[in-house]
C-alpha cells in the first residue's frame, strides 16, 4: 500500500509538472495557491480540586497547496494537497465545467477526495443560475454564518463544544438562493438516506450506523430516510448586518412497521454586527436541540466581539463566548474571554497572529468545573 501511494504521488507530481506545457497548448496556464501555518502556544487547565496541567508546543498548522489549470473557457481542473493540524493529509482532484446562455449559467463541480487513500466524494453538484436565483442539487456543504471575531488561541472549553456550525452533516439534496439586493434568501431541503448498523458490525459488537439513523426500539440502528428544511435569511441594512439560520430534520424508517425510538434534530442561529468607522461590533446566539429516545439536550452559545482595523493590515479585537452543554440536569457552563492582535510580519503575505484567553467552567457535576488560560502566536503565509 505504501508503495502504491508513493507511485500515485509520483504520478501526480509528473502530471502537475506537465500541466503548464499541456495548458499552454490550450491557451491557459497553471496557477498555484496555498498556505503554510506555524505557531507557538502554551495552555493550562485546572479542574476544580485538581492539579494544573500546562502544555507548551511549537506546532505545524495548516499546510495546503492547490494547483489549478483551465483547459479552456468552460472547463478546469485542480489538484489539492491538504494537511491540517486536526487530521491526516490527503490529495484531492477537482473538476469544474461551466456553460452560459444569455443571463443563464450552469456549473458542474466534482471533488474526488483522498485519491491516494480511501477515495470518496467531496462536494459533487450541478448548479443553475441567473441574475437573481441560484439552484444547486447534489452533495455539498451548508453555508456558514457564525461570526465570532478574531478569537486567536481560545482557552479550554472543558469538553463543552461551541456549536457554531449550524449545518447538516453530509448534506445531500437541493438548495435555492435568491439575491434580492440588501436581502438574501436561502432554502435547502435535505433528501438523504442514513444507513443503519450493518450485520457484520452488530455481530462484532461495534455498531456502525449513521448518526442520523433511527434506533429500533430495544435494538440497533435501522436504515432511515432523512428530510427537512434549512432556511437562511441575510439582511444588510446600512451599517448593520443580520443573519438568521434555522433547520429542522424529519426521520422515518425505510421499512414500514418498524418501531423506533423518538428522534428529533433542530437548530437556530441569529448573528448580527454593526460597523462604526474602523470598528465592528457583533453579537450572536446559537441553540441546537437533539432528542434520541428519552435523552434530550439543548447545547447553546452566546457570543460577542469587537474588532478594530488599525490600518496597514493590522487589527485588534476582543471576544467572549458562553457555552452550555444543554444537559437536562446539572448543565455545565463555560465562559471564555479572548484578546487578539493581527499584523503583517515583515511582508503583507505573512500575518502574525497573537492571542491570549481565559476560561471558567462551572457545574454541579464533580470534575466538570475548572479554569484555564491560553497564550500563543502563529505565522500564517498565504500565496
Tab-separated table of N, CA and C in Angstrom, residues 121-183:
chain	number	residue	atom	x	y	z
A	121	UNK	N	-16.169	10.847	-2.342
A	121	UNK	CA	-16.664	12.089	-2.907
A	121	UNK	C	-16.610	13.207	-1.872
A	122	UNK	N	-16.145	14.372	-2.308
A	122	UNK	CA	-16.356	15.586	-1.544
A	122	UNK	C	-17.624	16.233	-2.067
A	123	UNK	N	-17.578	17.526	-2.368
A	123	UNK	CA	-18.729	18.181	-2.980
A	123	UNK	C	-18.888	17.710	-4.423
A	124	UNK	N	-20.117	17.337	-4.783
A	124	UNK	CA	-20.451	16.977	-6.165
A	124	UNK	C	-21.836	17.556	-6.438
A	125	UNK	N	-21.918	18.505	-7.383
A	125	UNK	CA	-23.214	19.137	-7.613
A	125	UNK	C	-23.296	19.737	-9.012
A	126	UNK	N	-24.532	20.019	-9.422
A	126	UNK	CA	-24.818	20.799	-10.628
A	126	UNK	C	-25.631	22.006	-10.192
A	127	UNK	N	-25.219	23.165	-10.677
A	127	UNK	CA	-25.825	24.420	-10.241
A	127	UNK	C	-26.264	25.249	-11.443
A	128	UNK	N	-27.484	25.722	-11.380
A	128	UNK	CA	-28.004	26.625	-12.400
A	128	UNK	C	-28.266	27.982	-11.788
A	129	UNK	N	-28.029	29.041	-12.567
A	129	UNK	CA	-28.187	30.378	-12.001
A	129	UNK	C	-28.582	31.387	-13.065
A	130	UNK	N	-29.241	32.460	-12.601
A	130	UNK	CA	-29.455	33.653	-13.420
A	130	UNK	C	-29.128	34.860	-12.548
A	131	UNK	N	-29.631	36.028	-12.896
A	131	UNK	CA	-29.231	37.226	-12.167
A	131	UNK	C	-29.711	37.250	-10.722
A	132	UNK	N	-30.826	36.585	-10.428
A	132	UNK	CA	-31.399	36.680	-9.082
A	132	UNK	C	-31.502	35.354	-8.350
A	133	UNK	N	-31.423	34.238	-9.037
A	133	UNK	CA	-31.641	32.946	-8.385
A	133	UNK	C	-30.554	31.948	-8.750
A	134	UNK	N	-30.202	31.123	-7.757
A	134	UNK	CA	-29.283	30.010	-7.958
A	134	UNK	C	-29.911	28.751	-7.387
A	135	UNK	N	-29.881	27.667	-8.151
A	135	UNK	CA	-30.410	26.380	-7.693
A	135	UNK	C	-29.300	25.345	-7.821
A	136	UNK	N	-29.036	24.651	-6.724
A	136	UNK	CA	-27.954	23.674	-6.680
A	136	UNK	C	-28.511	22.333	-6.212
A	137	UNK	N	-28.102	21.239	-6.850
A	137	UNK	CA	-28.554	19.907	-6.452
A	137	UNK	C	-27.369	18.956	-6.420
A	138	UNK	N	-27.333	18.118	-5.391
A	138	UNK	CA	-26.244	17.158	-5.268
A	138	UNK	C	-25.792	17.037	-3.825
A	139	UNK	N	-24.467	16.914	-3.639
A	139	UNK	CA	-23.860	16.776	-2.315
A	139	UNK	C	-22.906	17.952	-2.116
A	140	UNK	N	-23.133	18.739	-1.054
A	140	UNK	CA	-22.300	19.913	-0.825
A	140	UNK	C	-22.491	20.395	0.602
A	141	UNK	N	-21.560	21.240	1.051
A	141	UNK	CA	-21.608	21.744	2.412
A	141	UNK	C	-22.626	22.850	2.588
A	142	UNK	N	-23.066	23.023	3.820
A	142	UNK	CA	-24.010	24.093	4.153
A	142	UNK	C	-23.267	25.409	4.323
A	143	UNK	N	-23.972	26.514	4.123
A	143	UNK	CA	-23.368	27.832	4.335
A	143	UNK	C	-23.057	28.023	5.811
A	144	UNK	N	-21.975	28.768	6.086
A	144	UNK	CA	-21.559	29.061	7.455
A	144	UNK	C	-21.813	30.535	7.738
A	145	UNK	N	-22.524	30.819	8.825
A	145	UNK	CA	-22.897	32.199	9.119
A	145	UNK	C	-22.439	32.668	10.497
A	146	UNK	N	-21.739	31.800	11.238
A	146	UNK	CA	-21.251	32.175	12.566
A	146	UNK	C	-20.161	33.231	12.437
A	147	UNK	N	-20.205	34.247	13.275
A	147	UNK	CA	-19.171	35.275	13.328
A	147	UNK	C	-18.748	35.440	14.779
A	148	UNK	N	-17.475	35.144	15.053
A	148	UNK	CA	-17.001	35.185	16.431
A	148	UNK	C	-15.845	36.123	16.664
A	149	UNK	N	-15.565	37.005	15.693
A	149	UNK	CA	-14.432	37.889	15.852
A	149	UNK	C	-13.131	37.183	15.530
A	150	UNK	N	-12.025	37.720	16.005
A	150	UNK	CA	-10.713	37.181	15.671
A	150	UNK	C	-10.437	35.886	16.442
A	151	UNK	N	-10.602	35.889	17.748
A	151	UNK	CA	-10.565	34.667	18.558
A	151	UNK	C	-9.302	33.845	18.465
A	152	UNK	N	-8.133	34.482	18.431
A	152	UNK	CA	-6.886	33.721	18.372
A	152	UNK	C	-6.598	33.039	19.711
A	153	UNK	N	-6.368	31.758	19.683
A	153	UNK	CA	-5.925	30.983	20.843
A	153	UNK	C	-6.914	31.045	22.012
A	154	UNK	N	-8.006	30.308	21.838
A	154	UNK	CA	-9.016	30.208	22.880
A	154	UNK	C	-8.552	29.247	23.975
A	155	UNK	N	-8.931	29.537	25.210
A	155	UNK	CA	-8.622	28.644	26.321
A	155	UNK	C	-9.540	27.428	26.293
A	156	UNK	N	-9.279	26.462	27.146
A	156	UNK	CA	-10.000	25.183	27.162
A	156	UNK	C	-11.505	25.375	27.294
A	157	UNK	N	-12.257	24.535	26.563
A	157	UNK	CA	-13.721	24.562	26.693
A	157	UNK	C	-14.221	23.486	27.656
A	158	UNK	N	-13.307	22.752	28.276
A	158	UNK	CA	-13.637	21.726	29.259
A	158	UNK	C	-14.695	20.742	28.740
A	159	UNK	N	-14.579	20.431	27.457
A	159	UNK	CA	-15.457	19.428	26.863
A	159	UNK	C	-16.826	19.932	26.458
A	160	UNK	N	-17.070	21.242	26.598
A	160	UNK	CA	-18.351	21.832	26.183
A	160	UNK	C	-18.122	22.528	24.850
A	161	UNK	N	-18.585	21.908	23.778
A	161	UNK	CA	-18.264	22.397	22.435
A	161	UNK	C	-19.004	23.683	22.112
A	162	UNK	N	-18.353	24.534	21.303
A	162	UNK	CA	-19.010	25.705	20.720
A	162	UNK	C	-19.798	25.229	19.500
A	163	UNK	N	-21.111	25.321	19.547
A	163	UNK	CA	-21.940	24.785	18.455
A	163	UNK	C	-22.125	25.821	17.353
A	164	UNK	N	-21.003	26.367	16.895
A	164	UNK	CA	-21.042	27.431	15.898
A	164	UNK	C	-21.503	26.961	14.531
A	165	UNK	N	-21.369	25.675	14.225
A	165	UNK	CA	-21.688	25.173	12.889
A	165	UNK	C	-23.125	24.642	12.847
A	166	UNK	N	-24.052	25.466	12.389
A	166	UNK	CA	-25.447	25.038	12.253
A	166	UNK	C	-25.604	24.482	10.834
A	167	UNK	N	-25.091	23.296	10.663
A	167	UNK	CA	-25.040	22.653	9.353
A	167	UNK	C	-25.651	21.264	9.427
A	168	UNK	N	-25.947	20.709	8.271
A	168	UNK	CA	-26.467	19.345	8.173
A	168	UNK	C	-25.333	18.469	7.652
A	169	UNK	N	-24.851	17.573	8.500
A	169	UNK	CA	-23.685	16.763	8.160
A	169	UNK	C	-23.957	15.898	6.935
A	170	UNK	N	-22.995	15.876	5.994
A	170	UNK	CA	-23.130	15.050	4.800
A	170	UNK	C	-24.317	15.429	3.935
A	171	UNK	N	-24.648	16.722	3.871
A	171	UNK	CA	-25.862	17.162	3.182
A	171	UNK	C	-25.914	16.660	1.742
A	172	UNK	N	-27.065	16.112	1.403
A	172	UNK	CA	-27.406	15.760	0.024
A	172	UNK	C	-28.835	16.217	-0.213
A	173	UNK	N	-29.065	16.901	-1.338
A	173	UNK	CA	-30.407	17.390	-1.610
A	173	UNK	C	-30.378	18.550	-2.577
A	174	UNK	N	-31.256	19.524	-2.349
A	174	UNK	CA	-31.390	20.657	-3.264
A	174	UNK	C	-31.432	21.953	-2.460
A	175	UNK	N	-30.869	23.005	-3.035
A	175	UNK	CA	-30.827	24.296	-2.360
A	175	UNK	C	-31.085	25.403	-3.363
A	176	UNK	N	-31.861	26.406	-2.956
A	176	UNK	CA	-32.145	27.570	-3.793
A	176	UNK	C	-31.733	28.830	-3.050
A	177	UNK	N	-31.087	29.740	-3.768
A	177	UNK	CA	-30.692	31.028	-3.215
A	177	UNK	C	-31.297	32.143	-4.057
A	178	UNK	N	-31.822	33.176	-3.394
A	178	UNK	CA	-32.402	34.326	-4.078
A	178	UNK	C	-31.676	35.580	-3.602
A	179	UNK	N	-31.155	36.353	-4.554
A	179	UNK	CA	-30.478	37.605	-4.253
A	179	UNK	C	-31.432	38.755	-4.540
A	180	UNK	N	-31.945	39.368	-3.466
A	180	UNK	CA	-32.892	40.479	-3.611
A	180	UNK	C	-32.250	41.779	-3.155
A	181	UNK	N	-31.009	41.986	-3.556
A	181	UNK	CA	-30.315	43.213	-3.187
A	181	UNK	C	-29.824	43.164	-1.755
A	182	UNK	N	-30.419	43.967	-0.883
A	182	UNK	CA	-29.995	44.018	0.513
A	182	UNK	C	-30.428	42.797	1.311
A	183	UNK	N	-31.306	42.004	0.746
A	183	UNK	CA	-31.774	40.789	1.423
A	183	UNK	C	-31.451	39.570	0.566
